[in-house]
Structure formats: structure tokens, C-alpha cells
Amino acid sequence: QVQLVESGGGLVQAGGSLRLSCAASGRTFSSYHMAWFRQAPGKEREFVSVITWSGGTTYYADSVKGRFTISRDNGKNTVYLQMNSLKPEDTAVYYCAAGGSYSVVAGVYHYWGQGTQVTVSS
């Protein structure tokens, strides 16, 4: 079992930055691929970024490529999402997820956090 807790969300002006953190419990964190998804009001949950268990490979949605950076610290059981040059369309609840597959599909991830709200004002 892995429990995930996100933090770092908030209100920021367009062009600003935020860093989200996702702290995981359990000794098997380093064996999971980790991903970030987001869900805006009235929209489907969408993929944002994923990182392999080792941190050696990452992948981003086109909408955030070049602005967001995913990273992880297996010693701290934490995955991060650095978000720069934020836009109003980045407004959403952001979720971290853990799973055994390196995927952009939400359904393959076994464990989810409760989400953290990110609001970008224009």
C-alpha cells in the first residue's frame, strides 16, 4: 500500500510559478512510476507528466512541455512538479499517482492522492 499526499497548490498570477510536492508513505515508493494528472471543473482528468521509478525518464503533455518539470527524491519518498510560466488554463486540481506502469493513462495507476488546487489568475 502507498498513501500519497499532495501539497503546494495555491493562487498565483499568470506567469508565476508553483512547486507541487507529493509525499508517499511506504517503503516501496522507489519501485513505482509516478505521475501527475489534473482535472479542471467540468473536464476530464488529464495527464500532465510521468517519471520512472529511477527518475531517469520523464514525459510531458504537450500543453506543459517546456514549462513544467517533474522530479523525484526516492530518499524522501517525494515527487515534485515545478510549474513555471503558469497560465489561467493550468487552473485545476492536481493529483499525483503511483503505479507499476509507465503510462499517460490514468486507469493504470493504483494509488492516488487527494489532490491540491492550483488557481492561476489572469
Coordinates of C-alpha atoms in Angstrom, one line a residue:
Q1 CA 0.0 0.0 0.0
V2 CA 1.1 3.5 -0.8
Q3 CA -0.6 6.6 0.6
L4 CA 0.0 9.9 -1.3
V5 CA -0.4 13.4 0.0
E6 CA -0.1 16.4 -2.3
S7 CA 0.8 19.9 -1.2
G8 CA 2.0 23.2 -2.6
G9 CA -1.1 24.3 -4.5
G10 CA -2.5 27.8 -4.3
L11 CA -3.4 31.0 -6.1
V12 CA -0.8 32.6 -8.4
Q13 CA -0.9 35.2 -11.1
A14 CA -0.3 34.3 -14.7
G15 CA 3.4 34.0 -15.4
G16 CA 4.1 32.9 -11.9
S17 CA 5.5 29.6 -10.5
L18 CA 4.5 27.0 -8.0
R19 CA 6.1 23.7 -6.9
L20 CA 3.8 20.9 -6.0
S21 CA 5.0 18.0 -3.8
C22 CA 3.6 14.6 -3.3
A23 CA 4.8 12.7 -0.2
A24 CA 4.4 9.0 -0.2
S25 CA 4.2 6.6 2.7
G26 CA 5.5 3.1 2.5
R27 CA 8.9 1.5 1.8
T28 CA 8.1 0.6 -1.8
F29 CA 7.9 4.2 -3.2
S30 CA 11.1 3.8 -5.2
S31 CA 9.6 0.9 -7.1
Y32 CA 6.7 2.9 -8.5
H33 CA 6.5 5.1 -11.6
M34 CA 4.9 8.4 -10.5
A35 CA 2.7 10.7 -12.5
W36 CA 0.8 14.0 -12.2
F37 CA -2.7 14.4 -13.6
R38 CA -5.1 17.4 -13.3
Q39 CA -8.8 18.0 -13.6
A40 CA -10.4 21.3 -14.3
P41 CA -14.1 21.9 -13.4
G42 CA -16.4 20.2 -15.9
K43 CA -13.5 18.5 -17.7
E44 CA -12.0 15.0 -17.8
R45 CA -8.9 14.2 -15.7
E46 CA -5.9 14.7 -18.0
F47 CA -2.3 13.6 -18.0
V48 CA 0.4 16.1 -17.1
S49 CA 3.7 14.3 -16.6
V50 CA 5.2 11.0 -15.6
I51 CA 8.6 9.9 -14.2
T52 CA 10.1 6.4 -14.0
W53 CA 10.9 4.8 -10.7
S54 CA 14.6 5.7 -11.1
G55 CA 13.9 9.2 -12.2
G56 CA 15.8 8.6 -15.4
T57 CA 13.0 9.1 -17.8
T58 CA 10.3 11.7 -17.9
Y59 CA 7.4 12.6 -20.3
Y60 CA 5.1 15.6 -20.5
A61 CA 1.9 16.5 -22.0
D62 CA 2.3 18.9 -24.9
S63 CA 0.4 21.6 -23.1
V64 CA 3.0 21.8 -20.3
K65 CA 6.2 20.8 -22.1
G66 CA 8.9 23.4 -21.5
R67 CA 7.1 24.9 -18.6
F68 CA 6.7 22.1 -16.1
T69 CA 9.4 19.8 -14.6
I70 CA 8.8 16.6 -12.8
S71 CA 11.4 15.1 -10.4
R72 CA 11.6 12.7 -7.5
D73 CA 13.7 12.1 -4.4
N74 CA 13.5 8.5 -3.5
G75 CA 15.3 9.1 -0.3
K76 CA 12.5 11.4 0.8
N77 CA 9.7 9.4 -0.8
T78 CA 8.6 12.5 -2.6
V79 CA 7.8 13.5 -6.2
Y80 CA 7.7 17.1 -7.3
L81 CA 6.2 19.2 -10.1
Q82 CA 7.8 22.5 -10.7
M83 CA 5.4 24.7 -12.7
N84 CA 6.7 27.8 -14.3
S85 CA 5.1 30.4 -16.7
L86 CA 1.7 29.4 -15.4
K87 CA -1.4 30.2 -17.5
P88 CA -5.0 30.5 -16.5
E89 CA -5.7 27.3 -18.4
D90 CA -3.5 25.5 -15.9
T91 CA -6.1 26.0 -13.3
A92 CA -7.2 22.6 -12.0
V93 CA -7.0 20.2 -9.1
Y94 CA -3.6 18.4 -9.4
Y95 CA -3.3 14.8 -8.4
C96 CA -0.3 12.6 -8.1
A97 CA -0.5 8.9 -8.8
A98 CA 1.7 5.8 -8.3
G99 CA 1.7 2.7 -10.4
G100 CA 3.7 -0.2 -11.9
S101 CA 3.3 1.0 -15.4
Y102 CA 4.9 4.0 -17.1
S103 CA 1.8 5.4 -18.8
V104 CA -0.2 8.5 -19.6
V105 CA -3.4 6.6 -18.9
A106 CA -5.0 7.3 -15.5
G107 CA -6.6 3.9 -15.2
V108 CA -3.3 2.0 -14.9
Y109 CA -2.2 3.8 -11.7
H110 CA -3.1 2.0 -8.5
Y111 CA -2.7 4.8 -5.9
W112 CA -3.9 8.4 -5.9
G113 CA -3.6 11.4 -3.7
Q114 CA -6.5 13.6 -2.6
G115 CA -5.4 16.5 -4.9
T116 CA -4.3 20.1 -4.5
Q117 CA -5.9 23.1 -6.0
V118 CA -3.9 25.3 -8.4
T119 CA -5.6 28.5 -9.5
V120 CA -3.9 30.9 -12.0
S121 CA -5.4 34.3 -12.3
S122 CA -5.2 36.4 -15.4

